[in-house]
PDB file of C-alpha atoms and ligand atoms in Angstrom:
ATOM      1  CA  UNK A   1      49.039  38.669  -6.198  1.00 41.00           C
ATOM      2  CA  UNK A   2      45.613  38.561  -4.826  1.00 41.00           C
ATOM      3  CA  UNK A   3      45.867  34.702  -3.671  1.00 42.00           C
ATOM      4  CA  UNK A   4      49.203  35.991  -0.919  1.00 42.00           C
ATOM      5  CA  UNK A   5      47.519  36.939   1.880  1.00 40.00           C
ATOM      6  CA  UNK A   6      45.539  33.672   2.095  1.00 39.00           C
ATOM      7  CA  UNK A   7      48.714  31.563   1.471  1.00 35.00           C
ATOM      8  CA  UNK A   8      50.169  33.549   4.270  1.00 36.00           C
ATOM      9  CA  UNK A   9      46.726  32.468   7.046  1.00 35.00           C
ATOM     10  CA  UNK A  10      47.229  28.782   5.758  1.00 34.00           C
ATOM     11  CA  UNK A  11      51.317  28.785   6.514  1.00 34.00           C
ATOM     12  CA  UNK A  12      52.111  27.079   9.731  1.00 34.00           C
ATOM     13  CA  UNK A  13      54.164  29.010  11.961  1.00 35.00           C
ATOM     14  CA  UNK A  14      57.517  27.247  11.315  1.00 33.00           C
ATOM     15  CA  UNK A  15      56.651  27.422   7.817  1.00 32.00           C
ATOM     16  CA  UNK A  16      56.867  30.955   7.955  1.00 33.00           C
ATOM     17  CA  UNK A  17      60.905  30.930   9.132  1.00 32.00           C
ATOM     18  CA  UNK A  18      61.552  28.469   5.965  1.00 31.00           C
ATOM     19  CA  UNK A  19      62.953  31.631   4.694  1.00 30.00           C
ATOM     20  CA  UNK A  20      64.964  33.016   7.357  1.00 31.00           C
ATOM     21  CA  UNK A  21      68.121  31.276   5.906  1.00 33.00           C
ATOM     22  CA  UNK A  22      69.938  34.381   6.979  1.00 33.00           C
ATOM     23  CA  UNK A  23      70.174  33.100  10.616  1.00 34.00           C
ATOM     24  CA  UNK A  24      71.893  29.839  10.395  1.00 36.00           C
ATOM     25  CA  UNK A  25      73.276  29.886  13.381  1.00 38.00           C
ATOM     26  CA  UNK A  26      69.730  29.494  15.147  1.00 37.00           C
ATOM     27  CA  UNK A  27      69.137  26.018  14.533  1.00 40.00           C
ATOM     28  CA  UNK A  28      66.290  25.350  16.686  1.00 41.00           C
ATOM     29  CA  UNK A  29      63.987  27.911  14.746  1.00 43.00           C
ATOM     30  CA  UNK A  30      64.493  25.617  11.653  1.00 44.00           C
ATOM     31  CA  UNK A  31      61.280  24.372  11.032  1.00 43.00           C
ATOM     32  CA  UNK A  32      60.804  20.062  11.483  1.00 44.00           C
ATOM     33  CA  UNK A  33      60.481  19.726   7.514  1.00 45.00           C
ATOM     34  CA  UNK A  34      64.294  20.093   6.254  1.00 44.00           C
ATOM     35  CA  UNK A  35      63.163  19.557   2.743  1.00 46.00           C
ATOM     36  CA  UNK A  36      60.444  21.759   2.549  1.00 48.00           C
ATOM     37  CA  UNK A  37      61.151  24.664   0.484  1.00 49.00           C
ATOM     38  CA  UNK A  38      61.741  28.036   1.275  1.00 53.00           C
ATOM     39  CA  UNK A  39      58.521  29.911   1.807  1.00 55.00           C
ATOM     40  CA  UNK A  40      58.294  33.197   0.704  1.00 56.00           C
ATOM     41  CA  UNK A  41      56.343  35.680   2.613  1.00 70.00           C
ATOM     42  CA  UNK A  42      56.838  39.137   0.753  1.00 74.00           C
ATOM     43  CA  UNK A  43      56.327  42.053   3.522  1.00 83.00           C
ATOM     44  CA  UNK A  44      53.480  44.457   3.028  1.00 88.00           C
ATOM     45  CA  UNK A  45      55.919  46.763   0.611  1.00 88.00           C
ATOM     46  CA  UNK A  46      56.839  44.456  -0.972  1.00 87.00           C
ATOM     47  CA  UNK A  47      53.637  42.734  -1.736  1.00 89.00           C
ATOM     48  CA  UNK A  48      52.462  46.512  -3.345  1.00 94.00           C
ATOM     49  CA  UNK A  49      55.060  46.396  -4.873  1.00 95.00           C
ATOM     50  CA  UNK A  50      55.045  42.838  -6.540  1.00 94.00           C
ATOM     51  CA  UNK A  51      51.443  44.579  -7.007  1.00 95.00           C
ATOM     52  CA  UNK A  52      52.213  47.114  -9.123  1.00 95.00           C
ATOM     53  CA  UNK A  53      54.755  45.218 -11.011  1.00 95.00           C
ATOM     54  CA  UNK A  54      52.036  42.827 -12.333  1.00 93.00           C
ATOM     55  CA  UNK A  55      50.057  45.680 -13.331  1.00 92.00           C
ATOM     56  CA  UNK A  56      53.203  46.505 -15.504  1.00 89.00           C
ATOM     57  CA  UNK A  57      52.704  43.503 -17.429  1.00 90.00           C
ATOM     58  CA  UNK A  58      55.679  41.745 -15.581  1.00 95.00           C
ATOM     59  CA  UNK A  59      55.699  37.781 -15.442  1.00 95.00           C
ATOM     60  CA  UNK A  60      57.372  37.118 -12.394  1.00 96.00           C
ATOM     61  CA  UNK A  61      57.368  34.958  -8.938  1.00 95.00           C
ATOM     62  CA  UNK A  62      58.943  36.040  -5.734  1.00 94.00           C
ATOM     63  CA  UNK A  63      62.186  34.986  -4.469  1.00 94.00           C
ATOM     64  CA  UNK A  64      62.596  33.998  -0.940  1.00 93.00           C
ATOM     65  CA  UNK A  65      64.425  37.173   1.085  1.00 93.00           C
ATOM     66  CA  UNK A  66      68.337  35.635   1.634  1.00 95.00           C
ATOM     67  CA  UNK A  67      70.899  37.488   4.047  1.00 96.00           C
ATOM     68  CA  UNK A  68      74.583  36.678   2.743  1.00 95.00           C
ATOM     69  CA  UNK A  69      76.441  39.000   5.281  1.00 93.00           C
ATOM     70  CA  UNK A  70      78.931  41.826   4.860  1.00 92.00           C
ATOM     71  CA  UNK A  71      75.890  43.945   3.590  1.00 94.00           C
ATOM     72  CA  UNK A  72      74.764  41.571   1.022  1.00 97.00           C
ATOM     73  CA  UNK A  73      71.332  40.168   0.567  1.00 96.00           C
ATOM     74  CA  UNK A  74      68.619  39.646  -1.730  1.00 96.00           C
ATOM     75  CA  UNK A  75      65.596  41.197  -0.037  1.00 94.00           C
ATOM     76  CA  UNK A  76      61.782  41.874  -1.676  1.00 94.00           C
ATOM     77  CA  UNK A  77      63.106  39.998  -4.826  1.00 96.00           C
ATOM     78  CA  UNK A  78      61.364  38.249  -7.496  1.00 96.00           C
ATOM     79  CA  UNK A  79      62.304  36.389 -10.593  1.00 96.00           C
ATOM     80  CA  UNK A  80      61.398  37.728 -13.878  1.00 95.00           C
ATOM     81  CA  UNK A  81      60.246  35.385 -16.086  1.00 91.00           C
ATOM     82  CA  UNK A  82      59.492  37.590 -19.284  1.00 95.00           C
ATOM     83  CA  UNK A  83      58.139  40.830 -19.664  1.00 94.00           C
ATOM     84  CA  UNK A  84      54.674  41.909 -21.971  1.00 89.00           C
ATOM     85  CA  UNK A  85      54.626  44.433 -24.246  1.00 82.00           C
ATOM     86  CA  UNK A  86      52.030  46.440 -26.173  1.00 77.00           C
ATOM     87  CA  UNK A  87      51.889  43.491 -28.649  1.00 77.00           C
ATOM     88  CA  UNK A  88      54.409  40.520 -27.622  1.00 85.00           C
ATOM     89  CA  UNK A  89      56.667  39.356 -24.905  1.00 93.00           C
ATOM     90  CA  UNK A  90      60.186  39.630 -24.250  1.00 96.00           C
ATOM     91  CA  UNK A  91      62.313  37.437 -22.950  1.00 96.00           C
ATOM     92  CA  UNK A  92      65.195  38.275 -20.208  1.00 97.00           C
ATOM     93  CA  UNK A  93      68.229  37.268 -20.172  1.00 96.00           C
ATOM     94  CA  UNK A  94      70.966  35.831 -17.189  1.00 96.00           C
ATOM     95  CA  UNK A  95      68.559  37.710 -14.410  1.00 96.00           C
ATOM     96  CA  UNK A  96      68.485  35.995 -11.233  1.00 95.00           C
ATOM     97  CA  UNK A  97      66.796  37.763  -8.397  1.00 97.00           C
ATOM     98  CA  UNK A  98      66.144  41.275  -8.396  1.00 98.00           C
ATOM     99  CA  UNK A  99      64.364  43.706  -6.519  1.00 97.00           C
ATOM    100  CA  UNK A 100      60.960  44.165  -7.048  1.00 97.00           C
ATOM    101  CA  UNK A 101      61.603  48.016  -6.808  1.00 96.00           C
ATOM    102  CA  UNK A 102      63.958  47.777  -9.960  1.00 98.00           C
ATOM    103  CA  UNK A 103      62.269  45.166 -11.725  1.00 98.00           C
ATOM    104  CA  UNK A 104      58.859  47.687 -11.580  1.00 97.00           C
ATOM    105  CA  UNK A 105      60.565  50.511 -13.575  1.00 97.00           C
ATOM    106  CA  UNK A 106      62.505  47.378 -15.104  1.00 97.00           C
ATOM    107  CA  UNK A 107      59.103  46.594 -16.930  1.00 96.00           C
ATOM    108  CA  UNK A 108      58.101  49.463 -17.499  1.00 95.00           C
ATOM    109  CA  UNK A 109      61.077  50.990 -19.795  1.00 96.00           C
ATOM    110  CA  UNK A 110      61.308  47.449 -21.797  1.00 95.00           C
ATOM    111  CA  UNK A 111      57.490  47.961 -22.853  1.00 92.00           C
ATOM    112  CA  UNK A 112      57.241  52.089 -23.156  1.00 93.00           C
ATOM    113  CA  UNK A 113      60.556  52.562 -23.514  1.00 95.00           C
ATOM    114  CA  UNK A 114      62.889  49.964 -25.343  1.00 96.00           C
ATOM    115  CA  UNK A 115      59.772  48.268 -27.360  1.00 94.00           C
ATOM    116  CA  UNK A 116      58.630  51.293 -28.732  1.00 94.00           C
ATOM    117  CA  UNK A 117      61.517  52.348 -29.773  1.00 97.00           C
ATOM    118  CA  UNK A 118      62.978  49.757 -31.548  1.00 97.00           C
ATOM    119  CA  UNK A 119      59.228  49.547 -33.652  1.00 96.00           C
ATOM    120  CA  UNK A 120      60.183  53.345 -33.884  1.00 97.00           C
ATOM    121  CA  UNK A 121      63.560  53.529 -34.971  1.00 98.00           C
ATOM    122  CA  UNK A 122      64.545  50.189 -36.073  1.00 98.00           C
ATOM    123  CA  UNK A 123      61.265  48.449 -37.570  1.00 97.00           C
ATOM    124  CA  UNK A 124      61.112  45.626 -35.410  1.00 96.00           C
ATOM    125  CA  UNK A 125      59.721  45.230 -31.793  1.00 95.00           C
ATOM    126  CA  UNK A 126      62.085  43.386 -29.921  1.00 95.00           C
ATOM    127  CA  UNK A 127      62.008  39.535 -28.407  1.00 96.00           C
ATOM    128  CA  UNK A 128      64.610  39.336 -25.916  1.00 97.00           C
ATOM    129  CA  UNK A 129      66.465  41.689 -23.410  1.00 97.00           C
ATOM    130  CA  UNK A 130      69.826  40.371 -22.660  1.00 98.00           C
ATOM    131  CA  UNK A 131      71.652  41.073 -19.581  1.00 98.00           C
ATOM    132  CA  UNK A 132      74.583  40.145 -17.367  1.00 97.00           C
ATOM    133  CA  UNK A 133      72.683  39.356 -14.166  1.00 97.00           C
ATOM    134  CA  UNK A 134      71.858  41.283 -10.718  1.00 97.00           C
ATOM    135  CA  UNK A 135      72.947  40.213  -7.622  1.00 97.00           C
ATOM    136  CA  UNK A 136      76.715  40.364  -7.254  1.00 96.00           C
ATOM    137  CA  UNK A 137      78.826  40.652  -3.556  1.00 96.00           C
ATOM    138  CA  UNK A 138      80.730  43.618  -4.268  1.00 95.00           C
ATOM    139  CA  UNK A 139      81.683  46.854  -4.359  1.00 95.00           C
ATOM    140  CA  UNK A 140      81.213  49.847  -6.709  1.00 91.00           C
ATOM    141  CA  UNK A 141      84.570  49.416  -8.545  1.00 86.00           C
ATOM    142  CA  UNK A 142      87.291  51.493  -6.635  1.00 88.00           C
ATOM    143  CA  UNK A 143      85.371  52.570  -4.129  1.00 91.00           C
ATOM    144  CA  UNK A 144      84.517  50.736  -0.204  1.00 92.00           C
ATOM    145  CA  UNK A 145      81.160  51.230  -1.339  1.00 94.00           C
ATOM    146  CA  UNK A 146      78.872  48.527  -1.612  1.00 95.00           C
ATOM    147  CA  UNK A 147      77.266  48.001  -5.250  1.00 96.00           C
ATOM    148  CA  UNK A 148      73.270  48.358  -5.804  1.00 97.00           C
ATOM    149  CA  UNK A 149      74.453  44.864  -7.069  1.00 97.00           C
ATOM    150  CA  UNK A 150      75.035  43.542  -3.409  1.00 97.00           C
ATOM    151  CA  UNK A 151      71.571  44.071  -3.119  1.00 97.00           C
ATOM    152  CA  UNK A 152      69.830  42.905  -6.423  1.00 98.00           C
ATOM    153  CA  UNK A 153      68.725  46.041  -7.026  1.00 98.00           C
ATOM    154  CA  UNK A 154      70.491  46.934 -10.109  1.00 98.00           C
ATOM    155  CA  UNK A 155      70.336  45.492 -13.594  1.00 98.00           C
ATOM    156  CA  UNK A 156      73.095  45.081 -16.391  1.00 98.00           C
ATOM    157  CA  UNK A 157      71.842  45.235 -19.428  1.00 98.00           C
ATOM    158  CA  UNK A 158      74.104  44.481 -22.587  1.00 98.00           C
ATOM    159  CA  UNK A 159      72.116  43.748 -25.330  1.00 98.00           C
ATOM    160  CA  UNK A 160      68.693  43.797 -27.186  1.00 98.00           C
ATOM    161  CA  UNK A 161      67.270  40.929 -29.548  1.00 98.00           C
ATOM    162  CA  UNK A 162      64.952  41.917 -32.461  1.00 97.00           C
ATOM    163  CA  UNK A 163      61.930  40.088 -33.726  1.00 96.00           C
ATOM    164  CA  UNK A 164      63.794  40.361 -37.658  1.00 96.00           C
ATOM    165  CA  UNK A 165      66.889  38.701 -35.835  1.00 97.00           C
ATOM    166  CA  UNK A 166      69.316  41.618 -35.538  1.00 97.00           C
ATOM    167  CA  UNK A 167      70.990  41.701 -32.227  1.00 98.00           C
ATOM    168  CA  UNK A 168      71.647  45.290 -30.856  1.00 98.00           C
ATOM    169  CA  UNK A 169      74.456  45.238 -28.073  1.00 98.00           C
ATOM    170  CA  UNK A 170      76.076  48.021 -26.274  1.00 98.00           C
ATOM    171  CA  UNK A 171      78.909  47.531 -26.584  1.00 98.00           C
ATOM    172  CA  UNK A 172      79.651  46.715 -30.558  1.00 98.00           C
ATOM    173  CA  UNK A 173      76.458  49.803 -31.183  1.00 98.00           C
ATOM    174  CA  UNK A 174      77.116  52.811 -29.020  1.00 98.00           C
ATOM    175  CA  UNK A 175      79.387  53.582 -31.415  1.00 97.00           C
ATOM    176  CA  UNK A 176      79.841  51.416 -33.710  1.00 97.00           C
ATOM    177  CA  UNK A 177      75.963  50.666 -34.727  1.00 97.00           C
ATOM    178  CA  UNK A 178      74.203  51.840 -37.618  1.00 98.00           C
ATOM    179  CA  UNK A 179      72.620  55.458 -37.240  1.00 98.00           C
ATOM    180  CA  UNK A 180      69.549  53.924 -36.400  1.00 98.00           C
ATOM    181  CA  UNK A 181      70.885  51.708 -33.878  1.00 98.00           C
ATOM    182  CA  UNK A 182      73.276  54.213 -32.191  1.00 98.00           C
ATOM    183  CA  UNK A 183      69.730  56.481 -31.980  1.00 98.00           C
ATOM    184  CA  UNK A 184      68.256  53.105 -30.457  1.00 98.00           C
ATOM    185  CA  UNK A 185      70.487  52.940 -27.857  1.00 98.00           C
ATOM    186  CA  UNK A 186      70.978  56.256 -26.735  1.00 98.00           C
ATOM    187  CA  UNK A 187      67.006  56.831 -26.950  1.00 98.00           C
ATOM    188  CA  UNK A 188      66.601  53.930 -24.168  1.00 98.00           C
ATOM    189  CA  UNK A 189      69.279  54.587 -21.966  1.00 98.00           C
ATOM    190  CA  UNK A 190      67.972  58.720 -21.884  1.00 98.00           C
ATOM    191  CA  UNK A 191      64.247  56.572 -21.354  1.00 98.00           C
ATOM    192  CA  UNK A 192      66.073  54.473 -18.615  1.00 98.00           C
ATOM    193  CA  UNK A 193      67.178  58.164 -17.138  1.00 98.00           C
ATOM    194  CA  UNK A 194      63.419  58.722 -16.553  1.00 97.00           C
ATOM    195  CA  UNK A 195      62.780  55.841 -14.782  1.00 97.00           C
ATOM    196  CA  UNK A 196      65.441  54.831 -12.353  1.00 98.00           C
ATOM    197  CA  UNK A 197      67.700  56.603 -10.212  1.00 98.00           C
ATOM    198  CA  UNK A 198      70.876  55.901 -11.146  1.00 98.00           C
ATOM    199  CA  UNK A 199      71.424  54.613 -15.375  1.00 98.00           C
ATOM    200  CA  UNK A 200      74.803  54.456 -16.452  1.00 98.00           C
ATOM    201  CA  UNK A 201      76.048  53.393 -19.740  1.00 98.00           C
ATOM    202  CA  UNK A 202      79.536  53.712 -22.165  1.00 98.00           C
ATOM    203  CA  UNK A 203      79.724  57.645 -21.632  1.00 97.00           C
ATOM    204  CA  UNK A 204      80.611  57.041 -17.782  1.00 96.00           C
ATOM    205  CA  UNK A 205      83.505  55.261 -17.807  1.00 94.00           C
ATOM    206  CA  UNK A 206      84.974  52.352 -19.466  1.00 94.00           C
ATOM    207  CA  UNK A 207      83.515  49.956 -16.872  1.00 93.00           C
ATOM    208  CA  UNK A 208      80.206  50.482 -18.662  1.00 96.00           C
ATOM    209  CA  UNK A 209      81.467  50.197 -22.069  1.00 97.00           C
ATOM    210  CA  UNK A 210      79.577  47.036 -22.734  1.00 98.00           C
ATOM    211  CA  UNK A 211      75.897  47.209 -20.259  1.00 98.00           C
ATOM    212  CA  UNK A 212      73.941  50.159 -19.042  1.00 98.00           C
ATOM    213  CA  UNK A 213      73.361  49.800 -15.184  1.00 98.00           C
ATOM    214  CA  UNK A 214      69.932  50.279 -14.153  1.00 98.00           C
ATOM    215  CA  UNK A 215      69.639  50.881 -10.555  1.00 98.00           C
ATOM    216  CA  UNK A 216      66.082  51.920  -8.747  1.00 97.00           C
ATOM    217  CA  UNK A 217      68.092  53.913  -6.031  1.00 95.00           C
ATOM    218  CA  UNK A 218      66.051  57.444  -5.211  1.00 94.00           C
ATOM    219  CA  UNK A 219      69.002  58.994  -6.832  1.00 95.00           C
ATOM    220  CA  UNK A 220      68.934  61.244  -9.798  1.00 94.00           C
ATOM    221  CA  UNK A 221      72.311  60.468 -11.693  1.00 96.00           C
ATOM    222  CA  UNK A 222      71.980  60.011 -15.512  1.00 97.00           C
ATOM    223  CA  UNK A 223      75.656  59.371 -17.203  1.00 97.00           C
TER     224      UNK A 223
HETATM  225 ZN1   ZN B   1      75.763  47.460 -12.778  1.00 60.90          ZN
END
């Protein structure tokens, strides 16, 4: 990420709003260009943080900060093109934007936690990480409470590919897995405990029957 603060002295001015989409109602700060591209000019958090998540191994670019209203956004949040592990790289599934704050511990758990493991307990490192997506407009379900989805800063994750072709998914393994794959699973969602705030998976409720929800919130809640 060394090269951002020099793309940031060559940006015009105007260029620099490209990515204030959140204010359309301020036409006249639109800069002259309408087809230029939105310009993405991390803040100084989130450029440490984009920072550290390369450091993790993490191929990634950042996504330019959007403001969809009614406490929905997708601030400080990159794409993830595929993770590196010890030894190969893994793929990710359905993710659109997330926050760089959850895609940090994000990378982190898929290469110390989830890679390991499956060489561990299952034999094969795994290839792909499959998930249903961040950034979603709504509430925690049955609640007026906005989700760490409204932000992009959670992560669904439903499934796990292996190098040998097997295909580990939450919710056909919790329970119904092999040993070794039940082990698999409950090994990196009590890794996922260590490394984000908030993990839920099929023993919360029935709403997480099928992903564990990975959510970089300060929190300490591990269900
Ligand atoms: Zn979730």
């Amino acid at each position: 990420m060394k090269a951002l603060p020099r793309l940031i002295l060559a940006l015009p001015p105007l260029a620099l709003l490209a990515g204030c989409i959140g204010e359309p109602d301020k036409p006249q700060r639109r800069p002259t260009q309408a087809a230029r591209p939105a310009i993405t000019v991390p803040s100084p958090a989130a450029r440490q943080c984009m920072a550290t998540l390369g450091s993790q191994h993490a191929v990634f670019s950042p996504v330019a900060d959007r403001y969809y209203g009614s406490g929905c956004s997708t601030v400080g949040t990159v794409k993830l093109s595929a993770l590196n592990t010890d030894s190969s790289t893994v793929s990710i599934t359905n993710l659109g934007p997330v926050t760089c704050n959850t895609a940090t511990p994000f990378a982190a758990w898929a290469r110390f936690g989830v890679d390991r493991a499956a060489q561990q307990i299952l034999g094969s490192r795994i290839i792909s990480i499959e998930t249903y997506g961040s950034y979603n407009c709504r509430n925690v379900a049955g609640t007026a409470r906005r989700s760490g989805h409204a932000t992009a800063n959670a992560i669904d994750v439903s499934g796990f590919v292996l190098a040998d072709g097997r295909r580990v998914s939450v919710l056909d393994d919790w329970n119904g897995g092999s040993p070794a794959e039940r082990r698999f699973l409950r090994v990196v969602h009590e890794s996922a405990c260590k490394r984000f705030g908030t993990t839920l998976g099929p023993d919360y409720n029935a709403a997480h029957a099928n992903h564990f929800h990975l959510e970089a919130d300060g929190k300490s809640f591990c269900r």
